[in-house]
């Protein structure tokens, strides 16, 4: 494909516009330019993800977070081009900056994306549905790659923002685009359709996802079908339409088991791990085999099959390519590595778009001074090496990578472009593995980004700490979602303290704290000083309250600017004495008041002595006064909660009268945030609610499960009726059974009370009971009737509320009881 000769259009093909031109493409109210010729190549919306700042344009989007609050941070990061909402920002005080003021910044972003998409005549495939959008997109990219240079949505960028960013990547080097479109409420598809304007529209499975955003399933289907208006080809299964007419006036190519273009007639397993799908097309039988066996894969494969038929591919080509489909890992995972490293594993694919996203994530990591990228050659760069690897070099420079390890002949040939970074190159993965020990990885954050043929899973295995086959996975997107759900209950002036004590309720401290820091939580709280010290060493700058300080930890508190909870006169006297000896003054402390918990804190009767002690010294300054609600989540104890609130107000007001400065008041915990708005005061403390647990099925909050404990099957055996399983022969079998031993026991935190059928795990989507006593390192499951194999994944728990109820405990105990030998894995997705 040749670039147009017209200079302006050529610039558009290269994703380059002047800030003046951009202001003309969106409904600007006013503009303020220091340099109206400033060139814009990159769209930015997240202050954590600043790249190409010289040519970046920051959209201050208003959603869960208000982007206007981050403008000074973004400006300090080097960005000089901004789109802001009218009345939200004082644009003075930003020398050298360009501002475009609009009514709605999201609409402005979408208008720019729609115009940019309109500059390209090559076909665009739009994909919508409830499930399978990303899988179908990635599989189509695999299947169509031999004929097309494909631009596609990175990962699952299918939202109102994600679609705009996906379309911005279009340029003259591509000749096909595949774009996802996801919606969660009425009215959203109109904006996506206006941007995408697909030539081919594809509908995947329709399921319950996002049903709660619509009055009915039918309304959701109608909204999704708006993507098909005006499209030349509509590809879908009528089975998912519930009789709702398809609006496309173009060619309809359908699949399913009724009167359709591709009629699926059956399937059968092949070699235990493949599936042969039988169908009829144009009156003749056709078949193909895919390397997957589950029902979702069969449906997604049928959808891709139909797309290829609609695009004119012959059955022989389709059969050959479908047999080579590869699984799609859609999550970027963060793991603990060897030699105090952190491993960020995003090696399922390698292209410029996904590399940019992964580098953004790498740049956010503060726990190590060294950021390392292990990168393979980029598929599809053949014939365009100069352009592609020049772009890679720009991405690396923007991302502040300290160390680069490359694998592949093309990157070796292009190594001159990477002179600004420490670079070690290898022709292939085998050469890298042979030199692994000499590379001496230690105390660094390592991003893995490799194409499939380079088998980066072998590298990941070497770099990842060999702790256990059992892992606790934490979805950081879910943590962020839950945080914002609770924030939505708070007035704007109320601050939020997040509890990251006890290893963030078992989920890992730094990784969660880093997320909270970006989301501008006001305070963190830890149980002990050493937890706070580790957070400081990992780059956490937020104020941190230490809830159980001891005299032995005072020096560490001062060295790392940690703020102690003061709950007794002895602690107060010891701390004041230390500060006086160091001639320090005004050190922030937090006064704990006992209003009925009777655990720690000054009693109501201690108020005058507390005042006297504080007035006698300038060494400390009260940062906050707080108490703890004992039963805020239980309606039966509401009268007691009100009594606590009254006692706390009395103590705090008397102290406020005596001191000549203000301080923060806080008493509401997770349950208190939800049930006691009158207890929000100046700040609230959010704990286990961050992880979607402990909400007692709240109807006011749409929380997401953030943590999942997983293990694997180590052995499967057939055990006849009358035999027993496990210690003490407590697991007596009444029928011939299939017993699986899984790699988790009470030493990992899986309570012995879950034995003998009290606990259940999930194997291949089926809920199966425990058999016999839980052992120290293992447990046994009855998987009779489940088609499972040794090495299969097992979900130990997801819903900790239900699990805790089964053994008469609370979710806190289950989460915090997970052993440190269980590997922690973090992912976005």
CSV table of N, CA and C in Angstrom, one decimal, residues 557-621:
chain,number,residue,atom,x,y,z
A,557,UNK,N,10.1,3.7,62.6
A,557,UNK,CA,9.0,4.7,62.3
A,557,UNK,C,9.6,6.0,61.8
A,558,UNK,N,10.5,6.5,62.6
A,558,UNK,CA,11.1,7.8,62.2
A,558,UNK,C,11.9,7.8,60.9
A,559,UNK,N,12.7,6.7,60.7
A,559,UNK,CA,13.5,6.7,59.6
A,559,UNK,C,12.7,6.6,58.3
A,560,UNK,N,11.5,6.0,58.4
A,560,UNK,CA,10.7,5.8,57.2
A,560,UNK,C,9.4,6.7,57.2
A,561,UNK,N,9.3,7.6,58.1
A,561,UNK,CA,8.2,8.6,58.1
A,561,UNK,C,6.9,7.8,58.2
A,562,UNK,N,6.8,6.9,59.1
A,562,UNK,CA,5.6,6.1,59.4
A,562,UNK,C,4.9,6.8,60.7
A,563,UNK,N,3.6,6.7,60.7
A,563,UNK,CA,2.9,7.4,61.8
A,563,UNK,C,2.3,6.4,62.7
A,564,UNK,N,2.6,6.5,64.0
A,564,UNK,CA,2.1,5.5,64.9
A,564,UNK,C,0.7,5.7,65.4
A,565,UNK,N,0.0,4.6,65.6
A,565,UNK,CA,-1.3,4.7,66.4
A,565,UNK,C,-0.8,4.7,67.9
A,566,UNK,N,-1.4,5.7,68.6
A,566,UNK,CA,-1.1,5.8,70.1
A,566,UNK,C,-2.4,5.4,70.8
A,567,UNK,N,-2.2,4.3,71.6
A,567,UNK,CA,-3.4,3.7,72.2
A,567,UNK,C,-3.3,3.6,73.8
A,568,UNK,N,-2.1,4.0,74.3
A,568,UNK,CA,-2.0,4.0,75.7
A,568,UNK,C,-1.0,5.1,76.2
A,569,UNK,N,-1.0,5.4,77.5
A,569,UNK,CA,-0.1,6.4,78.0
A,569,UNK,C,1.3,6.0,77.9
A,570,UNK,N,1.5,4.7,78.1
A,570,UNK,CA,2.9,4.2,78.1
A,570,UNK,C,3.5,4.4,76.7
A,571,UNK,N,2.8,4.0,75.7
A,571,UNK,CA,3.3,4.2,74.3
A,571,UNK,C,3.5,5.7,74.0
A,572,UNK,N,2.5,6.5,74.5
A,572,UNK,CA,2.6,7.9,74.2
A,572,UNK,C,3.9,8.5,74.9
A,573,UNK,N,4.1,8.1,76.2
A,573,UNK,CA,5.2,8.7,76.9
A,573,UNK,C,6.5,8.2,76.3
A,574,UNK,N,6.6,7.0,75.9
A,574,UNK,CA,7.9,6.4,75.3
A,574,UNK,C,8.2,7.2,74.0
A,575,UNK,N,7.2,7.4,73.2
A,575,UNK,CA,7.4,8.0,71.9
A,575,UNK,C,7.8,9.5,72.1
A,576,UNK,N,7.1,10.2,73.0
A,576,UNK,CA,7.4,11.6,73.2
A,576,UNK,C,8.8,11.7,73.8
A,577,UNK,N,9.2,10.8,74.7
A,577,UNK,CA,10.6,10.8,75.2
A,577,UNK,C,11.6,10.7,74.1
A,578,UNK,N,11.4,9.7,73.2
A,578,UNK,CA,12.3,9.5,72.1
A,578,UNK,C,12.5,10.8,71.2
A,579,UNK,N,11.3,11.3,70.9
A,579,UNK,CA,11.3,12.5,70.0
A,579,UNK,C,12.0,13.7,70.7
A,580,UNK,N,11.8,13.9,72.0
A,580,UNK,CA,12.4,15.0,72.7
A,580,UNK,C,13.9,14.8,72.7
A,581,UNK,N,14.4,13.6,72.9
A,581,UNK,CA,15.8,13.3,72.8
A,581,UNK,C,16.4,13.6,71.5
A,582,UNK,N,15.6,13.5,70.5
A,582,UNK,CA,16.1,13.8,69.1
A,582,UNK,C,15.8,15.3,68.7
A,583,UNK,N,15.2,16.0,69.7
A,583,UNK,CA,14.8,17.4,69.4
A,583,UNK,C,13.9,17.5,68.2
A,584,UNK,N,13.0,16.6,68.1
A,584,UNK,CA,12.0,16.7,67.0
A,584,UNK,C,10.7,17.2,67.6
A,585,UNK,N,9.9,17.8,66.7
A,585,UNK,CA,8.6,18.4,67.1
A,585,UNK,C,7.6,18.2,66.0
A,586,UNK,N,6.3,18.1,66.5
A,586,UNK,CA,5.2,18.1,65.5
A,586,UNK,C,5.1,16.8,64.8
A,587,UNK,N,5.6,15.6,65.3
A,587,UNK,CA,5.5,14.4,64.6
A,587,UNK,C,4.1,13.9,64.6
A,588,UNK,N,3.5,13.5,63.5
A,588,UNK,CA,2.1,13.1,63.4
A,588,UNK,C,1.8,11.7,64.2
A,589,UNK,N,0.8,11.7,65.0
A,589,UNK,CA,0.3,10.5,65.6
A,589,UNK,C,-1.2,10.4,65.5
A,590,UNK,N,-1.7,9.2,65.8
A,590,UNK,CA,-3.1,8.9,65.6
A,590,UNK,C,-3.6,8.3,66.9
A,591,UNK,N,-4.5,9.0,67.6
A,591,UNK,CA,-5.0,8.6,68.9
A,591,UNK,C,-6.2,7.6,68.7
A,592,UNK,N,-6.0,6.5,69.4
A,592,UNK,CA,-7.0,5.4,69.3
A,592,UNK,C,-7.9,5.5,70.5
A,593,UNK,N,-9.2,5.5,70.3
A,593,UNK,CA,-10.2,5.6,71.4
A,593,UNK,C,-11.0,4.3,71.5
A,594,UNK,N,-11.1,3.7,72.7
A,594,UNK,CA,-11.9,2.5,72.9
A,594,UNK,C,-13.3,3.0,73.2
A,595,UNK,N,-14.3,2.7,72.2
A,595,UNK,CA,-15.7,3.1,72.5
A,595,UNK,C,-16.6,1.8,72.7
A,596,UNK,N,-15.9,0.7,72.8
A,596,UNK,CA,-16.7,-0.5,73.0
A,596,UNK,C,-16.2,-1.8,72.5
A,597,UNK,N,-15.1,-1.7,71.6
A,597,UNK,CA,-14.4,-2.9,71.1
A,597,UNK,C,-13.7,-3.6,72.3
A,598,UNK,N,-13.1,-2.7,73.2
A,598,UNK,CA,-12.3,-3.2,74.3
A,598,UNK,C,-11.2,-4.1,73.9
A,599,UNK,N,-10.4,-3.5,72.9
A,599,UNK,CA,-9.2,-4.2,72.4
A,599,UNK,C,-8.0,-3.3,72.7
A,600,UNK,N,-7.9,-2.2,72.0
A,600,UNK,CA,-6.9,-1.2,72.3
A,600,UNK,C,-7.5,0.2,72.3
A,601,UNK,N,-6.9,1.1,73.0
A,601,UNK,CA,-7.4,2.5,73.0
A,601,UNK,C,-7.6,3.1,74.3
A,602,UNK,N,-7.6,4.4,74.3
A,602,UNK,CA,-7.9,5.2,75.5
A,602,UNK,C,-9.4,5.1,75.8
A,603,UNK,N,-9.8,5.0,77.0
A,603,UNK,CA,-11.2,5.0,77.4
A,603,UNK,C,-11.7,6.4,77.5
A,604,UNK,N,-13.1,6.5,77.5
A,604,UNK,CA,-13.7,7.9,77.5
A,604,UNK,C,-13.3,8.6,78.8
A,605,UNK,N,-13.0,7.9,79.9
A,605,UNK,CA,-12.6,8.6,81.1
A,605,UNK,C,-11.2,9.1,81.1
A,606,UNK,N,-10.4,8.7,80.0
A,606,UNK,CA,-9.0,9.1,79.9
A,606,UNK,C,-8.8,10.5,79.2
A,607,UNK,N,-9.9,11.1,78.8
A,607,UNK,CA,-9.8,12.3,77.9
A,607,UNK,C,-9.0,13.4,78.6
A,608,UNK,N,-9.3,13.7,79.8
A,608,UNK,CA,-8.6,14.9,80.4
A,608,UNK,C,-7.1,14.6,80.6
A,609,UNK,N,-6.7,13.4,80.9
A,609,UNK,CA,-5.3,13.0,81.0
A,609,UNK,C,-4.6,13.0,79.6
A,610,UNK,N,-5.4,12.6,78.6
A,610,UNK,CA,-4.8,12.6,77.2
A,610,UNK,C,-4.6,14.1,76.8
A,611,UNK,N,-5.5,15.0,77.1
A,611,UNK,CA,-5.4,16.4,76.8
A,611,UNK,C,-4.1,17.0,77.5
A,612,UNK,N,-4.0,16.6,78.8
A,612,UNK,CA,-2.9,17.1,79.6
A,612,UNK,C,-1.6,16.7,79.0
A,613,UNK,N,-1.5,15.4,78.7
A,613,UNK,CA,-0.2,14.8,78.1
A,613,UNK,C,0.1,15.5,76.8
A,614,UNK,N,-0.9,15.8,76.0
A,614,UNK,CA,-0.6,16.4,74.7
A,614,UNK,C,-0.2,17.8,74.8
A,615,UNK,N,-0.8,18.5,75.8
A,615,UNK,CA,-0.6,19.9,75.9
A,615,UNK,C,0.8,20.2,76.6
A,616,UNK,N,1.4,19.2,77.2
A,616,UNK,CA,2.7,19.3,77.9
A,616,UNK,C,3.8,19.2,76.9
A,617,UNK,N,3.6,18.8,75.6
A,617,UNK,CA,4.7,18.5,74.7
A,617,UNK,C,4.4,19.1,73.3
A,618,UNK,N,5.4,19.5,72.6
A,618,UNK,CA,5.3,19.9,71.2
A,618,UNK,C,5.9,18.8,70.3
A,619,UNK,N,6.3,17.7,70.9
A,619,UNK,CA,7.0,16.7,70.1
A,619,UNK,C,6.1,16.0,69.2
A,620,UNK,N,4.8,15.9,69.5
A,620,UNK,CA,3.8,15.2,68.6
A,620,UNK,C,2.7,16.2,68.3
A,621,UNK,N,2.0,15.8,67.2
A,621,UNK,CA,0.8,16.5,66.8
A,621,UNK,C,-0.2,15.5,66.4
